[in-house]
């Protein structure tokens, strides 16, 4: 069931997914020259040109090391995720979540809530790359006109707050840079991300009570 | 404590897959080989961000900004070294990884700053980017209160991340 859905959605959103990269590039097209040019200009004024020049070489070495170490650690977790997926554990977890989804999105169709469920599950277990195609498919199911409905806003806010059970990305990065206890941040992150998510959900629910925009499809 | 949780999960997943007679090793290889292509795709992006931040830092520009803002930051109990991460995190995911690894290089992941930065990086997502992507994918022009609420959650989340890190770590 999973592989079927995933391939279908991947094909469907391929075009849009390529577009999304452009959003990030648009911002970076402005940020990149500002950092480089202002930095170089300031280094002349500050007398730090030698450090800046040496720093460029250092940054390249740093990137190479990051890719090798982080890539290997990250690959290990991807392997574990694949095992969990093949044994059906991820699907079981998704089923546990479905009552929560029904509470948060009372007005969505069953097809939309299935995509929402897959998206939220992928976000929670920390495979963000897999979450995006499901998220875009859910948005498409919920879409109606140029104005965002309450359920859509709840969904987007939920995605921006990242309720992650195990922050494998941060833990892998810590390990890659030689931390003696990379996973010590697990509980603090869980707490912080729970606060972010709670603030998001409560604010949306409170505003919804005042001014509700329902989707009439 | 955290190590035990993660190791237990690893062992449980493997035990469960053995019980369900899933070819564990094959599944592991299938998943793990996806890792390097992901890194390969983000390599150029990471390189650009790390070099750009390196230039701004080595020239002394970042220190200048931090010293301008430090009276306000120290009143709130925020280390100025964390500031670049708080600014980049809502805009760009790979940018945030680059800034975080930059902090790890400069201060080590196990320092107070390194730990606080880790908690902060895990507390939110790339908000502005997700909002833009999700809403534009279905042609929505009026996003109503979505971005203000998402950013409010970010600010509160990141601030509590700093407080939680100071309290627990």
Tab-separated table of N, CA and C in Angstrom, chain A residues 16 20 23-24 27-28 32 35-36 38-39 42-43 46 48 51-52 55 59-60 62-63 66-67 71 75-80 82-83 86-87 89 92 119 132 135-136 139-140 143 145-150 152-153 155-156 159-162 166 170-171 173-174 177-181 183-186 188-189 192-193 195-196 199 203-204 207-208 211 213, chain B residues 2-3 6 9-10 13-14 16-17 20 22 24 27-28 30-32 34-36 39 43 45-52 55-56 58-61 64 91-92 94 97 100-102 104-105 108-110 114-115 118-119 122-125 127 129-135 137-138 140-146 149-150 153-154 156-157 160-161 164 167 169:
chain	number	residue	atom	x	y	z
A	16	UNK	N	6.134	20.197	-8.977
A	16	UNK	CA	6.046	21.198	-7.914
A	16	UNK	C	7.245	21.120	-6.993
A	20	UNK	N	9.810	24.034	-5.691
A	20	UNK	CA	10.029	24.448	-4.300
A	20	UNK	C	11.491	24.765	-4.056
A	23	UNK	N	12.218	28.376	-4.495
A	23	UNK	CA	11.891	29.299	-3.408
A	23	UNK	C	13.134	29.550	-2.553
A	24	UNK	N	13.802	28.443	-2.177
A	24	UNK	CA	14.961	28.583	-1.318
A	24	UNK	C	16.087	29.286	-2.065
A	27	UNK	N	15.769	33.167	-2.093
A	27	UNK	CA	16.290	33.826	-0.898
A	27	UNK	C	17.816	33.813	-0.933
A	28	UNK	N	18.392	32.645	-1.275
A	28	UNK	CA	19.849	32.522	-1.240
A	28	UNK	C	20.512	33.416	-2.287
A	32	UNK	N	23.455	35.204	-0.338
A	32	UNK	CA	24.832	34.807	-0.687
A	32	UNK	C	25.714	36.011	-1.045
A	35	UNK	N	26.467	38.341	2.080
A	35	UNK	CA	27.449	37.799	3.022
A	35	UNK	C	28.861	37.915	2.451
A	36	UNK	N	29.041	37.446	1.204
A	36	UNK	CA	30.385	37.415	0.616
A	36	UNK	C	30.926	38.832	0.415
A	38	UNK	N	29.851	41.897	1.530
A	38	UNK	CA	30.001	42.708	2.734
A	38	UNK	C	31.174	42.186	3.563
A	39	UNK	N	31.324	40.866	3.631
A	39	UNK	CA	32.426	40.285	4.395
A	39	UNK	C	33.774	40.716	3.834
A	42	UNK	N	34.351	44.461	4.355
A	42	UNK	CA	34.654	44.762	5.758
A	42	UNK	C	36.050	44.283	6.145
A	43	UNK	N	36.504	43.174	5.504
A	43	UNK	CA	37.824	42.636	5.846
A	43	UNK	C	38.936	43.614	5.428
A	46	UNK	N	38.859	46.216	8.067
A	46	UNK	CA	39.188	45.675	9.390
A	46	UNK	C	40.592	45.062	9.433
A	48	UNK	N	41.474	42.140	8.016
A	48	UNK	CA	41.375	40.693	8.246
A	48	UNK	C	41.373	39.913	6.933
A	51	UNK	N	42.895	36.349	7.030
A	51	UNK	CA	42.040	35.355	7.675
A	51	UNK	C	40.897	34.928	6.768
A	52	UNK	N	40.317	35.906	6.055
A	52	UNK	CA	39.188	35.595	5.174
A	52	UNK	C	39.632	34.643	4.069
A	55	UNK	N	40.273	31.356	5.427
A	55	UNK	CA	38.992	30.816	5.870
A	55	UNK	C	38.218	30.140	4.758
A	59	UNK	N	36.815	26.510	5.022
A	59	UNK	CA	35.388	26.209	4.883
A	59	UNK	C	35.166	25.056	3.926
A	60	UNK	N	35.961	25.001	2.841
A	60	UNK	CA	35.816	23.908	1.879
A	60	UNK	C	36.181	22.572	2.531
A	62	UNK	N	36.059	21.924	5.664
A	62	UNK	CA	35.016	21.663	6.654
A	62	UNK	C	33.798	21.020	5.993
A	63	UNK	N	33.419	21.516	4.798
A	63	UNK	CA	32.262	20.968	4.087
A	63	UNK	C	32.525	19.521	3.684
A	66	UNK	N	32.271	17.324	6.699
A	66	UNK	CA	30.872	17.238	7.100
A	66	UNK	C	30.127	16.227	6.234
A	67	UNK	N	30.341	16.302	4.918
A	67	UNK	CA	29.604	15.422	4.008
A	67	UNK	C	29.962	13.958	4.239
A	71	UNK	N	27.233	12.136	6.184
A	71	UNK	CA	26.609	11.265	5.194
A	71	UNK	C	26.570	9.823	5.665
A	75	UNK	N	23.221	7.843	6.640
A	75	UNK	CA	22.891	6.631	5.891
A	75	UNK	C	22.494	5.499	6.824
A	76	UNK	N	23.199	5.400	7.958
A	76	UNK	CA	22.860	4.353	8.926
A	76	UNK	C	21.411	4.490	9.384
A	77	UNK	N	21.001	5.715	9.721
A	77	UNK	CA	19.623	5.913	10.201
A	77	UNK	C	18.609	5.670	9.101
A	78	UNK	N	18.968	6.030	7.858
A	78	UNK	CA	18.066	5.745	6.744
A	78	UNK	C	17.872	4.242	6.600
A	79	UNK	N	18.954	3.465	6.815
A	79	UNK	CA	18.850	2.012	6.770
A	79	UNK	C	17.905	1.488	7.828
A	80	UNK	N	18.027	2.033	9.048
A	80	UNK	CA	17.131	1.609	10.137
A	80	UNK	C	15.677	1.946	9.819
A	82	UNK	N	14.330	2.179	6.902
A	82	UNK	CA	13.817	1.277	5.877
A	82	UNK	C	13.373	-0.035	6.511
A	83	UNK	N	14.146	-0.537	7.496
A	83	UNK	CA	13.739	-1.760	8.191
A	83	UNK	C	12.388	-1.542	8.864
A	86	UNK	N	9.638	-1.584	6.305
A	86	UNK	CA	9.340	-2.897	5.712
A	86	UNK	C	8.596	-3.806	6.694
A	87	UNK	N	8.849	-3.619	7.988
A	87	UNK	CA	8.162	-4.485	8.948
A	87	UNK	C	6.762	-3.973	9.260
A	89	UNK	N	6.101	-1.215	10.882
A	89	UNK	CA	6.063	-0.480	12.150
A	89	UNK	C	5.584	0.958	11.950
A	92	UNK	N	1.897	1.073	11.624
A	92	UNK	CA	1.249	0.901	12.924
A	92	UNK	C	1.232	2.207	13.695
A	119	UNK	N	1.963	12.415	6.276
A	119	UNK	CA	2.868	13.561	6.427
A	119	UNK	C	3.284	13.743	7.876
A	132	UNK	N	7.393	15.840	2.716
A	132	UNK	CA	6.985	16.893	1.786
A	132	UNK	C	6.014	16.429	0.695
A	135	UNK	N	2.685	16.003	2.165
A	135	UNK	CA	2.133	17.298	2.561
A	135	UNK	C	1.537	18.033	1.375
A	136	UNK	N	2.252	18.023	0.248
A	136	UNK	CA	1.746	18.721	-0.934
A	136	UNK	C	0.486	18.040	-1.458
A	139	UNK	N	-2.369	19.149	0.713
A	139	UNK	CA	-2.777	20.512	0.371
A	139	UNK	C	-3.662	20.498	-0.867
A	140	UNK	N	-3.311	19.687	-1.833
A	140	UNK	CA	-4.070	19.628	-3.077
A	140	UNK	C	-5.490	19.125	-2.801
A	143	UNK	N	-7.483	21.959	-1.137
A	143	UNK	CA	-7.533	23.257	-1.819
A	143	UNK	C	-8.931	23.614	-2.283
A	145	UNK	N	-10.100	27.421	-3.933
A	145	UNK	CA	-10.025	28.859	-4.119
A	145	UNK	C	-8.750	29.466	-3.598
A	146	UNK	N	-8.641	30.808	-3.709
A	146	UNK	CA	-7.382	31.492	-3.396
A	146	UNK	C	-7.184	31.796	-1.908
A	147	UNK	N	-8.194	31.488	-1.066
A	147	UNK	CA	-8.072	31.814	0.357
A	147	UNK	C	-7.801	30.535	1.145
A	148	UNK	N	-6.853	30.622	2.083
A	148	UNK	CA	-6.513	29.449	2.891
A	148	UNK	C	-7.637	29.140	3.880
A	149	UNK	N	-8.073	27.874	3.937
A	149	UNK	CA	-9.096	27.485	4.915
A	149	UNK	C	-8.426	27.211	6.262
A	150	UNK	N	-9.259	27.097	7.308
A	150	UNK	CA	-8.709	26.884	8.652
A	150	UNK	C	-7.922	25.580	8.747
A	152	UNK	N	-6.353	24.070	6.363
A	152	UNK	CA	-5.075	24.202	5.658
A	152	UNK	C	-4.055	24.928	6.531
A	153	UNK	N	-4.516	25.991	7.216
A	153	UNK	CA	-3.591	26.749	8.057
A	153	UNK	C	-3.090	25.865	9.199
A	155	UNK	N	-2.744	22.729	9.163
A	155	UNK	CA	-1.815	21.761	8.587
A	155	UNK	C	-0.433	22.378	8.334
A	156	UNK	N	-0.432	23.581	7.738
A	156	UNK	CA	0.854	24.226	7.450
A	156	UNK	C	1.577	24.579	8.755
A	159	UNK	N	3.213	21.664	10.216
A	159	UNK	CA	4.450	21.325	9.511
A	159	UNK	C	5.603	22.252	9.866
A	160	UNK	N	5.284	23.536	10.163
A	160	UNK	CA	6.366	24.467	10.470
A	160	UNK	C	6.883	24.297	11.896
A	161	UNK	N	6.119	23.603	12.757
A	161	UNK	CA	6.561	23.505	14.140
A	161	UNK	C	7.330	22.226	14.445
A	162	UNK	N	7.304	21.248	13.527
A	162	UNK	CA	8.160	20.068	13.643
A	162	UNK	C	8.111	19.348	14.978
A	166	UNK	N	12.349	11.762	17.556
A	166	UNK	CA	13.803	11.561	17.665
A	166	UNK	C	14.487	12.449	16.635
A	170	UNK	N	19.890	16.357	13.984
A	170	UNK	CA	20.752	17.094	14.911
A	170	UNK	C	21.723	16.141	15.605
A	171	UNK	N	21.222	14.971	16.027
A	171	UNK	CA	22.080	14.016	16.736
A	171	UNK	C	23.220	13.532	15.832
A	173	UNK	N	24.514	15.145	13.314
A	173	UNK	CA	25.446	16.261	13.110
A	173	UNK	C	26.360	16.413	14.319
A	174	UNK	N	25.802	16.270	15.519
A	174	UNK	CA	26.622	16.365	16.731
A	174	UNK	C	27.685	15.263	16.737
A	177	UNK	N	30.645	15.864	14.498
A	177	UNK	CA	31.634	16.824	14.969
A	177	UNK	C	32.260	16.417	16.303
A	178	UNK	N	32.197	15.129	16.592
A	178	UNK	CA	32.976	14.598	17.697
A	178	UNK	C	32.392	14.811	19.073
A	179	UNK	N	31.067	14.877	19.173
A	179	UNK	CA	30.457	15.004	20.487
A	179	UNK	C	30.617	13.707	21.270
A	180	UNK	N	30.902	13.813	22.575
A	180	UNK	CA	31.033	12.617	23.408
A	180	UNK	C	29.654	12.060	23.747
A	181	UNK	N	28.640	12.918	23.762
A	181	UNK	CA	27.280	12.464	24.067
A	181	UNK	C	26.303	13.122	23.094
A	183	UNK	N	23.481	12.262	21.825
A	183	UNK	CA	22.031	12.173	22.002
A	183	UNK	C	21.548	12.813	23.296
A	184	UNK	N	22.426	13.539	24.001
A	184	UNK	CA	22.018	14.148	25.265
A	184	UNK	C	20.928	15.207	25.045
A	185	UNK	N	20.818	15.698	23.802
A	185	UNK	CA	19.839	16.747	23.522
A	185	UNK	C	18.440	16.200	23.214
A	186	UNK	N	18.295	14.876	23.255
A	186	UNK	CA	17.022	14.279	22.839
A	186	UNK	C	15.829	14.806	23.642
A	188	UNK	N	15.611	17.472	25.838
A	188	UNK	CA	15.393	18.917	25.699
A	188	UNK	C	14.728	19.298	24.377
A	189	UNK	N	15.147	18.650	23.280
A	189	UNK	CA	14.536	18.982	21.987
A	189	UNK	C	13.068	18.579	21.977
A	192	UNK	N	11.215	21.239	23.825
A	192	UNK	CA	11.146	22.518	23.103
A	192	UNK	C	10.208	22.420	21.910
A	193	UNK	N	10.303	21.327	21.161
A	193	UNK	CA	9.461	21.192	19.979
A	193	UNK	C	7.999	20.974	20.389
A	195	UNK	N	6.642	22.484	22.940
A	195	UNK	CA	6.160	23.843	23.224
A	195	UNK	C	5.827	24.562	21.917
A	196	UNK	N	6.741	24.486	20.936
A	196	UNK	CA	6.487	25.135	19.644
A	196	UNK	C	5.173	24.640	19.052
A	199	UNK	N	2.069	25.838	21.044
A	199	UNK	CA	1.764	27.248	20.762
A	199	UNK	C	1.064	27.358	19.407
A	203	UNK	N	-2.868	28.507	19.192
A	203	UNK	CA	-3.165	29.784	18.527
A	203	UNK	C	-4.143	29.587	17.376
A	204	UNK	N	-3.888	28.573	16.552
A	204	UNK	CA	-4.774	28.355	15.400
A	204	UNK	C	-6.191	28.050	15.870
A	207	UNK	N	-7.902	31.279	17.114
A	207	UNK	CA	-8.314	32.194	16.048
A	207	UNK	C	-9.497	31.603	15.279
A	208	UNK	N	-9.485	30.285	15.099
A	208	UNK	CA	-10.576	29.633	14.366
A	208	UNK	C	-11.926	29.862	15.027
A	211	UNK	N	-12.922	33.651	13.925
A	211	UNK	CA	-13.261	33.876	12.510
A	211	UNK	C	-13.026	32.600	11.710
A	213	UNK	N	-13.216	30.237	8.511
A	213	UNK	CA	-13.414	30.188	7.066
A	213	UNK	C	-13.464	28.725	6.683
B	2	UNK	N	19.400	9.045	27.178
B	2	UNK	CA	18.946	9.165	25.783
B	2	UNK	C	19.539	8.072	24.913
B	3	UNK	N	20.810	7.720	25.203
B	3	UNK	CA	21.454	6.658	24.426
B	3	UNK	C	20.656	5.365	24.554
B	6	UNK	N	17.480	5.333	22.410
B	6	UNK	CA	17.734	5.138	20.978
B	6	UNK	C	18.214	3.718	20.698
B	9	UNK	N	15.357	1.319	20.848
B	9	UNK	CA	14.547	1.402	19.632
B	9	UNK	C	15.192	0.633	18.488
B	10	UNK	N	16.526	0.801	18.336
B	10	UNK	CA	17.240	0.096	17.274
B	10	UNK	C	17.078	-1.416	17.452
B	13	UNK	N	13.413	-2.578	16.767
B	13	UNK	CA	13.068	-2.598	15.336
B	13	UNK	C	13.667	-3.836	14.674
B	14	UNK	N	14.928	-4.144	15.009
B	14	UNK	CA	15.582	-5.294	14.379
B	14	UNK	C	14.955	-6.601	14.849
B	16	UNK	N	11.927	-7.067	15.947
B	16	UNK	CA	10.587	-7.161	15.372
B	16	UNK	C	10.652	-7.615	13.913
B	17	UNK	N	11.646	-7.089	13.178
B	17	UNK	CA	11.734	-7.464	11.768
B	17	UNK	C	12.170	-8.911	11.614
B	20	UNK	N	9.076	-10.886	12.171
B	20	UNK	CA	8.177	-10.814	11.015
B	20	UNK	C	8.804	-11.413	9.772
B	22	UNK	N	11.274	-10.433	7.927
B	22	UNK	CA	11.676	-9.476	6.891
B	22	UNK	C	13.179	-9.624	6.679
B	24	UNK	N	16.230	-8.426	6.951
B	24	UNK	CA	16.710	-7.216	7.626
B	24	UNK	C	17.877	-6.570	6.904
B	27	UNK	N	16.967	-4.914	3.682
B	27	UNK	CA	16.223	-3.680	3.922
B	27	UNK	C	17.163	-2.572	4.360
B	28	UNK	N	18.112	-2.923	5.245
B	28	UNK	CA	19.057	-1.919	5.732
B	28	UNK	C	19.863	-1.321	4.579
B	30	UNK	N	19.122	-1.271	1.445
B	30	UNK	CA	18.261	-0.502	0.542
B	30	UNK	C	18.087	0.927	1.067
B	31	UNK	N	17.891	1.051	2.371
B	31	UNK	CA	17.707	2.384	2.946
B	31	UNK	C	19.007	3.157	3.011
B	32	UNK	N	20.073	2.491	3.441
B	32	UNK	CA	21.334	3.195	3.694
B	32	UNK	C	21.950	3.746	2.419
B	34	UNK	N	20.559	5.221	0.139
B	34	UNK	CA	19.946	6.494	-0.249
B	34	UNK	C	20.661	7.687	0.398
B	35	UNK	N	21.461	7.414	1.423
B	35	UNK	CA	22.063	8.508	2.183
B	35	UNK	C	23.043	9.351	1.401
B	36	UNK	N	23.978	8.669	0.699
B	36	UNK	CA	25.022	9.422	-0.004
B	36	UNK	C	24.455	10.283	-1.141
B	39	UNK	N	23.300	13.480	0.356
B	39	UNK	CA	24.421	14.355	0.685
B	39	UNK	C	25.003	14.963	-0.589
B	43	UNK	N	25.466	18.928	-1.423
B	43	UNK	CA	26.865	19.323	-1.234
B	43	UNK	C	27.132	20.773	-1.648
B	45	UNK	N	25.122	23.228	-2.135
B	45	UNK	CA	24.365	24.145	-1.281
B	45	UNK	C	25.076	24.385	0.052
B	46	UNK	N	25.507	23.272	0.675
B	46	UNK	CA	26.220	23.369	1.951
B	46	UNK	C	27.509	24.167	1.788
B	47	UNK	N	28.244	23.857	0.708
B	47	UNK	CA	29.519	24.531	0.475
B	47	UNK	C	29.316	26.039	0.381
B	48	UNK	N	28.298	26.451	-0.408
B	48	UNK	CA	28.038	27.880	-0.595
B	48	UNK	C	27.735	28.558	0.739
B	49	UNK	N	26.873	27.929	1.536
B	49	UNK	CA	26.461	28.568	2.791
B	49	UNK	C	27.627	28.609	3.774
B	50	UNK	N	28.389	27.501	3.859
B	50	UNK	CA	29.496	27.469	4.824
B	50	UNK	C	30.561	28.494	4.447
B	51	UNK	N	30.871	28.613	3.135
B	51	UNK	CA	31.864	29.607	2.712
B	51	UNK	C	31.351	31.019	2.994
B	52	UNK	N	30.082	31.283	2.649
B	52	UNK	CA	29.538	32.637	2.836
B	52	UNK	C	29.578	33.048	4.307
B	55	UNK	N	33.203	33.662	5.431
B	55	UNK	CA	33.735	34.971	5.029
B	55	UNK	C	33.211	36.052	5.977
B	56	UNK	N	31.901	36.019	6.253
B	56	UNK	CA	31.324	37.046	7.134
B	56	UNK	C	31.916	36.953	8.539
B	58	UNK	N	35.015	35.449	9.470
B	58	UNK	CA	36.454	35.717	9.517
B	58	UNK	C	36.777	37.192	9.323
B	59	UNK	N	35.916	37.902	8.572
B	59	UNK	CA	36.182	39.323	8.371
B	59	UNK	C	35.878	40.127	9.633
B	60	UNK	N	35.137	39.534	10.566
B	60	UNK	CA	34.781	40.239	11.790
B	60	UNK	C	33.405	40.877	11.720
B	61	UNK	N	32.719	40.663	10.579
B	61	UNK	CA	31.405	41.285	10.394
B	61	UNK	C	30.369	40.736	11.375
B	64	UNK	N	30.849	42.123	14.759
B	64	UNK	CA	30.357	43.499	14.815
B	64	UNK	C	28.860	43.514	15.114
B	91	UNK	N	14.344	30.198	7.501
B	91	UNK	CA	14.396	30.480	6.063
B	91	UNK	C	14.910	29.288	5.269
B	92	UNK	N	15.991	28.647	5.758
B	92	UNK	CA	16.626	27.617	4.941
B	92	UNK	C	17.101	26.439	5.788
B	94	UNK	N	19.056	23.670	4.783
B	94	UNK	CA	20.474	23.338	4.634
B	94	UNK	C	21.345	24.472	5.156
B	97	UNK	N	21.698	23.804	8.834
B	97	UNK	CA	22.689	22.749	9.098
B	97	UNK	C	24.096	23.316	8.995
B	100	UNK	N	24.790	25.502	12.000
B	100	UNK	CA	24.956	24.663	13.182
B	100	UNK	C	26.334	23.994	13.172
B	101	UNK	N	26.760	23.481	12.005
B	101	UNK	CA	28.078	22.832	11.973
B	101	UNK	C	29.183	23.859	12.173
B	102	UNK	N	28.919	25.091	11.722
B	102	UNK	CA	29.873	26.173	11.958
B	102	UNK	C	30.037	26.427	13.462
B	104	UNK	N	29.447	24.211	15.791
B	104	UNK	CA	30.103	23.025	16.353
B	104	UNK	C	31.618	23.110	16.176
B	105	UNK	N	32.061	23.606	15.004
B	105	UNK	CA	33.507	23.748	14.754
B	105	UNK	C	34.105	24.768	15.714
B	108	UNK	N	32.639	23.438	19.650
B	108	UNK	CA	32.463	22.019	19.988
B	108	UNK	C	31.009	21.731	20.380
B	109	UNK	N	30.484	20.588	19.906
B	109	UNK	CA	29.068	20.258	20.184
B	109	UNK	C	28.748	20.115	21.672
B	110	UNK	N	29.741	19.785	22.511
B	110	UNK	CA	29.441	19.545	23.924
B	110	UNK	C	29.574	20.792	24.791
B	114	UNK	N	27.187	24.981	22.042
B	114	UNK	CA	26.890	23.891	21.121
B	114	UNK	C	25.609	23.164	21.483
B	115	UNK	N	25.409	22.920	22.781
B	115	UNK	CA	24.190	22.215	23.214
B	115	UNK	C	22.953	23.082	23.003
B	118	UNK	N	22.043	23.114	19.444
B	118	UNK	CA	21.425	21.852	19.020
B	118	UNK	C	19.942	21.835	19.360
B	119	UNK	N	19.622	22.243	20.608
B	119	UNK	CA	18.222	22.211	21.030
B	119	UNK	C	17.408	23.187	20.181
B	122	UNK	N	16.612	21.878	16.765
B	122	UNK	CA	15.604	20.827	16.749
B	122	UNK	C	14.217	21.307	17.133
B	123	UNK	N	14.107	22.560	17.591
B	123	UNK	CA	12.820	22.990	18.159
B	123	UNK	C	11.836	23.466	17.105
B	124	UNK	N	12.301	23.869	15.917
B	124	UNK	CA	11.379	24.341	14.882
B	124	UNK	C	11.774	23.793	13.519
B	125	UNK	N	11.018	24.191	12.514
B	125	UNK	CA	11.312	23.807	11.134
B	125	UNK	C	11.610	25.064	10.311
B	127	UNK	N	10.266	27.493	8.699
B	127	UNK	CA	8.892	27.992	8.642
B	127	UNK	C	8.540	28.753	7.365
B	129	UNK	N	9.940	28.934	4.514
B	129	UNK	CA	10.062	28.094	3.330
B	129	UNK	C	8.860	27.149	3.199
B	130	UNK	N	8.471	26.509	4.291
B	130	UNK	CA	7.336	25.579	4.244
B	130	UNK	C	6.045	26.316	3.899
B	131	UNK	N	5.829	27.481	4.516
B	131	UNK	CA	4.637	28.269	4.213
B	131	UNK	C	4.594	28.602	2.727
B	132	UNK	N	5.700	29.122	2.204
B	132	UNK	CA	5.747	29.516	0.793
B	132	UNK	C	5.484	28.313	-0.101
B	133	UNK	N	6.156	27.203	0.191
B	133	UNK	CA	6.035	26.005	-0.641
B	133	UNK	C	4.608	25.448	-0.620
B	134	UNK	N	4.067	25.230	0.584
B	134	UNK	CA	2.769	24.565	0.689
B	134	UNK	C	1.650	25.414	0.101
B	135	UNK	N	1.637	26.710	0.407
B	135	UNK	CA	0.540	27.536	-0.087
B	135	UNK	C	0.671	27.799	-1.589
B	137	UNK	N	1.943	25.892	-3.769
B	137	UNK	CA	1.736	24.676	-4.549
B	137	UNK	C	0.277	24.520	-4.966
B	138	UNK	N	-0.665	25.142	-4.219
B	138	UNK	CA	-2.080	25.056	-4.606
B	138	UNK	C	-2.625	26.435	-4.961
B	140	UNK	N	-2.583	29.469	-3.494
B	140	UNK	CA	-3.292	30.294	-2.520
B	140	UNK	C	-2.615	31.656	-2.383
B	141	UNK	N	-3.414	32.706	-2.540
B	141	UNK	CA	-2.864	34.067	-2.474
B	141	UNK	C	-3.005	34.637	-1.063
B	142	UNK	N	-4.155	34.345	-0.440
B	142	UNK	CA	-4.429	34.898	0.882
B	142	UNK	C	-4.181	33.825	1.945
B	143	UNK	N	-3.060	33.941	2.651
B	143	UNK	CA	-2.731	32.902	3.633
B	143	UNK	C	-3.262	33.256	5.023
B	144	UNK	N	-3.977	34.392	5.147
B	144	UNK	CA	-4.581	34.836	6.408
B	144	UNK	C	-3.556	34.852	7.542
B	145	UNK	N	-3.864	34.189	8.637
B	145	UNK	CA	-3.005	34.327	9.817
B	145	UNK	C	-1.902	33.259	9.894
B	146	UNK	N	-1.715	32.474	8.810
B	146	UNK	CA	-0.796	31.324	8.897
B	146	UNK	C	0.632	31.719	9.274
B	149	UNK	N	1.179	33.258	12.907
B	149	UNK	CA	1.078	32.235	13.955
B	149	UNK	C	2.305	31.328	13.930
B	150	UNK	N	2.727	30.917	12.725
B	150	UNK	CA	3.880	30.018	12.621
B	150	UNK	C	5.142	30.685	13.159
B	153	UNK	N	5.016	30.905	16.963
B	153	UNK	CA	5.374	29.610	17.547
B	153	UNK	C	6.889	29.412	17.492
B	154	UNK	N	7.517	29.841	16.379
B	154	UNK	CA	8.974	29.724	16.246
B	154	UNK	C	9.706	30.510	17.320
B	156	UNK	N	8.637	31.733	20.210
B	156	UNK	CA	8.435	31.175	21.546
B	156	UNK	C	9.194	29.856	21.684
B	157	UNK	N	9.144	29.018	20.640
B	157	UNK	CA	9.832	27.732	20.676
B	157	UNK	C	11.338	27.881	20.819
B	160	UNK	N	12.189	29.213	24.277
B	160	UNK	CA	12.113	28.164	25.305
B	160	UNK	C	13.236	27.153	25.124
B	161	UNK	N	13.676	26.945	23.873
B	161	UNK	CA	14.806	26.032	23.654
B	161	UNK	C	16.036	26.516	24.414
B	164	UNK	N	15.338	25.936	28.118
B	164	UNK	CA	15.365	24.511	28.459
B	164	UNK	C	16.801	23.988	28.466
B	167	UNK	N	18.522	24.974	31.491
B	167	UNK	CA	17.962	24.335	32.664
B	167	UNK	C	18.352	22.864	32.746
B	169	UNK	N	20.723	21.121	30.597
B	169	UNK	CA	22.027	20.627	30.127
B	169	UNK	C	23.200	21.285	30.846
